[in-house]
Amino acid sequence: MGCFLGLDASTQSLKALLVNTDNGSVSDVISVHFGKELPEFNCPDGFLPNEDSKVRHADPLLWLAAMDLLFHKISLSRWPLTEIKGISGSGQQHGTVYLNKEIGALLQNLTPAKSLAEQLRPGLSRATAPIWMDASTTEECDLLREKFGMRMRRDTGSDAAERFSGPQIMKFAREEAESWAGTGRVHLVSSFLASVLAGESMPVDYGDGAGMNLLNLHTLQWDRDISQFIAPGLLAKLPKCVPSCTVPGKLPAYFTKYGLPAGIPLVVWSGDNPSSLIGCGGATRGSAVISLGTSDTFFGSMATFSEAPQRYGHVFGNPAGGFMSLICFTNGSLAREKMRQKFSLSWEEFNQAAEVVEPGKRIMLPFFMPESTPTVASPCVHADFDLDNATPGESLRALLESQALTMKIHAELKQPPSFIRLTGGASANNLLQQIIADVFQTEVCLGESPESAALGAALRAANAVEKIPFETLTKQFCKVSRRIEPVRERASVYDHALNNFRKLLRNAHPDK
Ligand code: XUL
């Protein structure tokens, strides 16, 4: 028993929180916002601007600088650092970091006198890291589909997907063969940052490993044939893939400069969504979660692996054992922000304006950037009303309702879940909470903190290090603090809106 530290490296920030399993307390979150606090890396939204909206890469040195800054902030906090019994983390999924053969030695010889970025920069074999928002690998996905057909879905849990690591690695190896040859290790964002924290290469867990189109979910091993097809020598460059409760490392001396004792057990990191599932109490079956962050995701736990019914559906490992299903919508909070900025209003003013607008009357396709569900290759913002002359309230309501409608259409639920747990930054938005409850006609509930990925990471650390069962941790840390009931009269309004959304989508994209 004691304190456990959970980190979350999401698209736009790096966050930390501390849980105390003796008294059930959860600390406030300490965070570093990449765009605001590290502007020198030129990633205002967490990625490097690129004129091609399909290309989305981040600077791995930004993540390293954020790690130093986060631990500096932690060192200034009143957190009981000497009582930390274990650390784990989570990372934005699918992103890949390419390292050369020097990286092992560089990690082992980290000196507290210099920064992480300064010391590890020579270990990169590729200066940038493609992230989950990258949609530039359609050609590679087609090649994978041609070669493996339905086996890809049957064995790895997902059809070849543009943002997934396998197609991304394939593109790099095809286009930059020499740099690929100079790459000794490919890490996911999660295993890369775990390795930095451990001062040695750390494995990938089944939760995040499943987001690569490379992990065979029947054997829980890297798929030899797929990896050979993706890139020469890939298998030898991948970290090991292990259960999420593995404790493969210990905190090295580098981090003692921030007041943490060396030797704290380090638990393998996971993806942000699998970790969030744990932070939402999803270790238990039957839960449905909507996470409203840079991406909006819809996910839930599954006891056994069964193929996702839809082409855009995915199956990942559940860190508590078993599996989870997930659908990802790329146009989440950046689309919401774009709309807010168009009218230069605060969120409070914007919500107030939308609250008085009649529900379900206006529909739009909210694809401000390429979308993964449904697959839309270029930005496409269409509406069934005059978007240019609409009021702020009409525009915002149309956007939020359309985001909820596309989730409901693509989730293809046979029956509505008994409740939906909301998490992520935008889950604090009262209007969005009510819209989701009304569109799904299901009770929506919220936990005490929207930071479920960092919370899940801390709980995973407690489970792996102290063997505290997830059932106990869920009861202690994942309580529901608010419930929102659907307005029953709105069921038919949104049924009608759902049909309008389908029509608008089909008109713009007849193949959907
Ligand atoms: C999930 C996905 C995103 C990222 C970013 O498949 O691509 O949710 O994990 O957070």
XYZ file of C-alpha atoms in Angstrom, residues 45-477:
433
model
C -1.608 21.594 -30.974
C 0.931 18.896 -30.138
C 2.092 18.236 -33.714
C 4.223 20.010 -36.300
C 2.147 22.119 -38.681
C 2.147 20.688 -42.211
C 0.355 22.028 -45.267
C -0.700 18.512 -46.158
C -3.571 17.853 -43.754
C -2.865 14.115 -44.009
C 0.641 14.455 -42.545
C 0.782 14.751 -38.781
C 4.124 14.286 -37.051
C 5.353 15.414 -33.631
C 8.833 16.206 -32.369
C 9.988 13.498 -29.909
C 12.329 16.043 -28.304
C 9.230 17.991 -27.282
C 8.042 14.977 -25.282
C 11.464 14.729 -23.617
C 11.467 18.424 -22.701
C 7.939 17.988 -21.343
C 9.102 15.060 -19.216
C 11.852 17.166 -17.593
C 9.462 20.066 -17.053
C 6.763 17.822 -15.592
C 9.162 16.256 -13.073
C 10.493 19.721 -12.225
C 6.934 20.800 -11.442
C 6.400 17.606 -9.429
C 9.550 18.379 -7.430
C 8.016 21.756 -6.457
C 4.737 20.146 -5.357
C 3.877 18.877 -1.896
C 3.463 15.313 -3.128
C 5.048 12.721 -0.793
C 7.612 11.604 -3.383
C 9.458 9.239 -1.068
C 6.244 7.254 -0.510
C 5.767 6.394 -4.192
C 5.691 2.601 -4.548
C 5.228 2.348 -8.295
C 4.910 4.361 -11.499
C 3.156 3.685 -14.776
C 1.913 5.743 -17.662
C -0.034 5.904 -20.860
C 0.589 7.441 -24.239
C -1.389 8.594 -27.256
C -1.780 5.426 -29.294
C -0.236 4.346 -32.620
C 2.536 7.032 -32.809
C 6.009 5.624 -33.537
C 9.474 6.797 -32.475
C 12.514 5.625 -34.461
C 15.809 5.136 -32.628
C 19.276 4.169 -33.779
C 21.640 1.607 -32.317
C 23.145 4.125 -29.868
C 19.934 4.582 -27.905
C 20.583 1.785 -25.403
C 23.896 3.301 -24.276
C 22.484 6.828 -24.234
C 19.612 5.742 -21.983
C 21.919 3.897 -19.637
C 24.310 6.807 -19.216
C 21.850 9.607 -18.523
C 23.470 12.239 -16.328
C 21.386 14.590 -14.164
C 23.648 17.472 -15.270
C 22.019 17.649 -18.702
C 18.465 17.557 -20.026
C 16.826 14.458 -21.516
C 16.416 16.110 -24.923
C 20.081 17.119 -25.042
C 21.274 13.624 -24.145
C 18.872 11.531 -26.210
C 18.759 13.630 -29.398
C 21.668 11.631 -30.940
C 19.648 8.434 -30.432
C 16.929 9.357 -32.953
C 17.151 7.763 -36.395
C 14.203 9.847 -37.560
C 13.755 13.436 -36.401
C 9.968 13.305 -36.255
C 7.370 10.823 -35.044
C 4.134 10.214 -37.007
C 1.204 10.342 -34.587
C -2.331 8.915 -34.582
C -3.678 11.885 -36.569
C -1.528 11.011 -39.585
C -3.623 9.782 -42.516
C -0.924 9.603 -45.181
C -0.536 5.816 -45.463
C -3.499 4.874 -47.674
C -1.158 3.252 -50.196
C 0.444 1.066 -47.515
C -2.984 0.109 -46.120
C -4.095 -0.952 -49.600
C -0.989 -3.115 -49.983
C -1.654 -4.735 -46.604
C -5.284 -5.370 -47.504
C -4.305 -6.863 -50.828
C -1.815 -9.195 -49.172
C -3.646 -10.227 -46.003
C -7.332 -9.523 -46.741
C -9.648 -10.298 -43.843
C -6.867 -12.056 -41.911
C -5.642 -8.639 -40.754
C -8.903 -8.022 -38.906
C -9.309 -11.603 -37.793
C -5.846 -11.836 -36.253
C -4.810 -8.297 -35.259
C -8.266 -6.996 -34.301
C -8.259 -4.175 -36.879
C -8.311 -3.653 -40.608
C -5.176 -1.885 -41.888
C -5.675 1.658 -40.607
C -3.804 4.766 -41.788
C -2.847 5.926 -38.309
C -1.737 2.487 -37.055
C 1.959 1.868 -36.469
C 2.383 -0.967 -39.014
C 1.387 1.070 -42.087
C 3.369 4.031 -40.689
C 6.512 1.923 -40.295
C 5.997 0.510 -43.790
C 5.814 3.990 -45.301
C 9.022 5.061 -43.562
C 10.887 1.906 -44.601
C 9.732 2.291 -48.223
C 10.472 5.995 -48.501
C 13.616 6.279 -46.383
C 15.284 2.910 -46.713
C 18.641 4.148 -45.436
C 17.213 5.685 -42.266
C 15.185 2.507 -41.775
C 18.374 0.460 -41.992
C 19.904 2.766 -39.363
C 16.935 2.208 -37.039
C 17.666 -0.259 -34.265
C 14.450 0.094 -32.297
C 10.901 1.275 -33.044
C 8.952 2.359 -30.003
C 5.379 3.437 -29.494
C 4.951 6.788 -27.724
C 4.078 4.830 -24.581
C 7.061 2.450 -24.656
C 9.406 5.283 -25.705
C 8.549 7.426 -22.692
C 8.537 4.360 -20.434
C 12.079 3.634 -21.674
C 13.198 7.194 -20.975
C 11.838 6.885 -17.460
C 13.547 3.517 -16.978
C 16.909 4.349 -18.569
C 16.580 1.208 -20.702
C 14.355 -0.118 -23.462
C 10.933 -1.042 -22.070
C 8.369 -3.435 -23.582
C 5.004 -2.609 -25.119
C 1.837 -3.868 -23.400
C -1.025 -5.777 -25.071
C -3.278 -2.717 -24.774
C -1.139 -0.430 -26.926
C 0.559 -3.205 -28.945
C -2.815 -4.110 -30.441
C -2.963 -0.688 -32.128
C -0.171 -1.533 -34.554
C -1.678 -4.025 -37.052
C 1.206 -6.221 -35.899
C 0.091 -8.073 -32.789
C -1.655 -11.396 -33.271
C -4.419 -11.297 -30.672
C -4.821 -15.085 -30.695
C -1.198 -15.795 -29.777
C -0.344 -12.400 -28.195
C 2.914 -12.466 -30.193
C 4.084 -10.163 -32.975
C 2.795 -11.623 -36.246
C 5.864 -12.829 -38.136
C 4.366 -12.758 -41.666
C 2.788 -9.350 -41.321
C 5.918 -7.838 -39.800
C 8.113 -9.316 -42.571
C 5.811 -7.844 -45.203
C 5.773 -4.430 -43.524
C 9.519 -3.865 -43.394
C 12.752 -5.835 -43.609
C 14.102 -6.731 -40.194
C 11.131 -5.220 -38.347
C 10.668 -8.081 -35.900
C 14.130 -7.552 -34.413
C 13.485 -3.820 -34.038
C 10.254 -4.187 -32.036
C 10.271 -4.215 -28.237
C 8.837 -7.288 -26.531
C 5.068 -7.308 -26.058
C 4.022 -8.225 -22.508
C 0.982 -8.297 -20.190
C 0.063 -4.866 -18.814
C 0.891 -5.886 -15.244
C 4.594 -6.485 -16.024
C 7.104 -4.594 -13.863
C 10.214 -4.560 -16.061
C 12.253 -1.672 -14.632
C 13.297 0.567 -11.769
C 13.649 4.343 -11.654
C 17.282 5.269 -12.433
C 19.428 7.902 -10.681
C 18.638 10.578 -13.330
C 15.286 11.356 -11.697
C 16.711 11.815 -8.183
C 17.368 15.434 -9.193
C 13.605 15.872 -8.941
C 13.411 14.427 -5.424
C 12.305 10.910 -6.396
C 14.220 8.024 -4.833
C 16.012 5.765 -7.316
C 14.701 2.202 -7.546
C 10.922 2.854 -7.624
C 9.339 -0.088 -9.542
C 8.277 0.875 -13.064
C 5.267 -0.801 -14.647
C 4.932 -1.156 -18.431
C 2.979 1.757 -19.969
C -0.192 1.339 -22.024
C -2.148 3.326 -24.595
C -4.236 6.255 -23.402
C -7.522 4.532 -24.256
C -6.764 1.198 -22.548
C -5.498 3.120 -19.531
C -8.585 5.302 -19.559
C -10.747 2.183 -19.556
C -9.132 1.234 -16.236
C -9.551 4.783 -14.846
C -13.258 4.589 -15.726
C -13.737 1.328 -13.867
C -13.716 -0.653 -17.117
C -11.916 -3.577 -15.543
C -15.474 -4.835 -15.034
C -17.416 -6.024 -18.072
C -20.266 -4.301 -19.822
C -19.097 -0.731 -19.476
C -19.374 1.765 -22.326
C -17.131 4.817 -22.213
C -16.995 7.937 -24.370
C -13.736 9.821 -24.011
C -13.848 13.411 -25.228
C -10.308 14.575 -25.862
C -8.285 15.566 -28.911
C -9.859 12.432 -30.368
C -13.313 11.304 -29.306
C -13.348 7.584 -28.635
C -16.108 5.115 -27.845
C -14.935 1.989 -26.059
C -15.843 -0.831 -23.719
C -14.428 -4.015 -22.241
C -14.861 -7.458 -23.865
C -14.219 -10.796 -22.153
C -12.966 -12.652 -25.215
C -11.513 -11.570 -28.537
C -14.079 -11.349 -31.288
C -13.612 -9.455 -34.504
C -15.030 -5.914 -34.586
C -18.215 -5.914 -36.700
C -17.232 -2.730 -38.552
C -14.241 -1.995 -40.768
C -13.294 1.003 -38.612
C -13.789 -0.845 -35.298
C -10.768 -2.037 -33.306
C -9.965 -4.583 -30.633
C -7.189 -3.794 -28.149
C -5.971 -5.597 -25.037
C -7.724 -4.596 -21.814
C -4.944 -3.926 -19.260
C -7.040 -5.747 -16.648
C -7.122 -8.873 -18.828
C -9.289 -9.766 -21.803
C -9.955 -7.241 -24.538
C -11.653 -3.952 -25.312
C -13.439 -2.648 -28.382
C -12.858 0.891 -29.623
C -13.929 3.317 -32.323
C -11.974 6.533 -32.804
C -13.229 9.839 -34.180
C -10.378 12.151 -35.179
C -12.430 15.360 -35.137
C -12.861 15.772 -31.396
C -11.726 18.750 -29.371
C -9.746 20.467 -32.143
C -12.975 20.663 -34.174
C -14.807 22.053 -31.121
C -12.021 24.603 -30.590
C -12.095 25.656 -34.243
C -15.787 26.408 -33.996
C -15.352 28.336 -30.742
C -12.505 30.404 -32.172
C -14.586 31.284 -35.253
C -16.841 33.298 -32.938
C -14.157 34.373 -30.419
C -16.338 33.351 -27.477
C -15.463 31.727 -24.162
C -16.821 28.208 -23.675
C -19.293 29.569 -21.140
C -20.681 32.153 -23.565
C -20.693 29.657 -26.401
C -22.601 27.044 -24.372
C -25.127 29.612 -23.159
C -25.829 30.594 -26.749
C -26.327 26.959 -27.816
C -28.483 25.980 -24.839
C -31.408 28.110 -26.034
C -31.322 26.721 -29.585
C -33.922 24.036 -30.413
C -32.335 20.537 -30.392
C -31.937 18.321 -33.460
C -32.755 20.898 -36.132
C -29.364 21.417 -37.821
C -26.853 18.831 -38.940
C -23.287 19.124 -40.195
C -20.376 16.917 -41.231
C -17.756 18.039 -38.723
C -14.645 16.855 -40.577
C -12.348 19.843 -40.127
C -9.427 17.455 -40.695
C -9.206 13.988 -42.290
C -11.460 11.640 -40.318
C -10.812 8.034 -39.355
C -14.475 7.069 -38.668
C -15.877 7.121 -41.283
C -12.711 7.306 -43.380
C -12.730 10.761 -44.969
C -9.434 11.529 -46.684
C -9.634 15.352 -46.803
C -11.259 17.986 -44.611
C -14.997 18.200 -45.345
C -17.349 20.530 -43.458
C -20.888 20.468 -44.904
C -24.155 21.456 -43.298
C -27.859 21.167 -44.043
C -28.196 24.853 -43.062
C -26.380 28.080 -43.958
C -23.270 27.589 -41.847
C -21.745 30.914 -42.919
C -24.668 32.938 -41.579
C -25.691 30.766 -38.620
C -25.584 32.217 -35.104
C -22.880 30.975 -32.671
C -25.516 28.995 -30.743
C -26.882 27.294 -33.878
C -23.367 26.454 -35.069
C -22.199 25.011 -31.764
C -25.334 22.944 -31.187
C -25.094 21.574 -34.726
C -21.461 20.606 -34.185
C -21.921 18.908 -30.808
C -25.069 17.099 -31.892
C -23.432 15.941 -35.106
C -20.415 14.636 -33.185
C -22.745 12.637 -30.933
C -24.805 11.404 -33.906
C -21.795 10.131 -35.847
C -20.685 8.267 -32.707
C -24.089 6.640 -32.357
C -24.316 5.705 -36.056
C -20.856 4.187 -36.169
C -21.038 2.420 -32.806
C -23.845 0.307 -34.384
C -25.060 -0.790 -30.965
C -27.504 -3.682 -31.008
C -29.079 -2.268 -27.872
C -28.298 0.931 -25.931
C -25.831 0.403 -23.082
C -27.413 0.709 -19.626
C -25.240 3.782 -19.069
C -22.337 5.603 -20.702
C -19.399 6.833 -18.699
C -17.993 10.148 -19.970
C -14.367 11.146 -19.532
C -11.737 13.454 -21.055
C -11.439 17.252 -20.975
C -14.684 18.049 -22.807
C -16.706 15.758 -20.526
C -16.957 18.751 -18.172
C -19.149 20.518 -20.764
C -22.751 20.360 -19.440
C -24.316 20.881 -22.836
C -22.316 18.073 -24.415
C -23.191 15.750 -21.496
C -26.910 16.337 -22.068
C -26.634 15.996 -25.851
C -24.897 12.618 -25.510
C -27.513 11.406 -23.009
C -30.322 12.544 -25.357
C -28.825 11.220 -28.602
C -28.090 7.791 -27.069
C -31.215 7.915 -24.838
C -29.054 6.511 -22.074
C -28.016 7.699 -18.648
C -24.609 9.382 -18.750
C -22.326 9.374 -15.719
C -19.140 11.095 -14.709
C -16.333 10.169 -12.356
C -14.660 12.541 -9.934
C -11.833 13.384 -12.347
C -11.864 13.584 -16.152
C -8.209 12.465 -16.168
C -9.021 8.772 -16.467
C -5.902 7.856 -18.500
C -3.480 9.139 -15.833
C -5.716 7.688 -13.102
C -5.801 4.341 -14.922
C -1.999 4.383 -15.151
C -1.682 4.964 -11.394
C -4.195 2.175 -10.690
C -2.330 -0.178 -13.017
C 0.844 0.583 -11.079
C -0.938 -0.251 -7.801
C -2.287 -3.477 -9.265
C 1.028 -4.596 -10.759
C 3.322 -3.661 -7.855
C 1.158 -4.309 -4.784
C -1.187 -6.863 -6.381
C -4.232 -4.870 -5.281
C -7.141 -6.363 -7.284
C -8.746 -4.089 -9.870
C -12.147 -4.709 -8.209
C -10.831 -3.081 -5.016
C -9.186 -0.208 -6.889
C -12.309 0.398 -8.982
C -14.498 0.627 -5.857
C -12.023 2.987 -4.218
C -11.145 5.298 -7.125
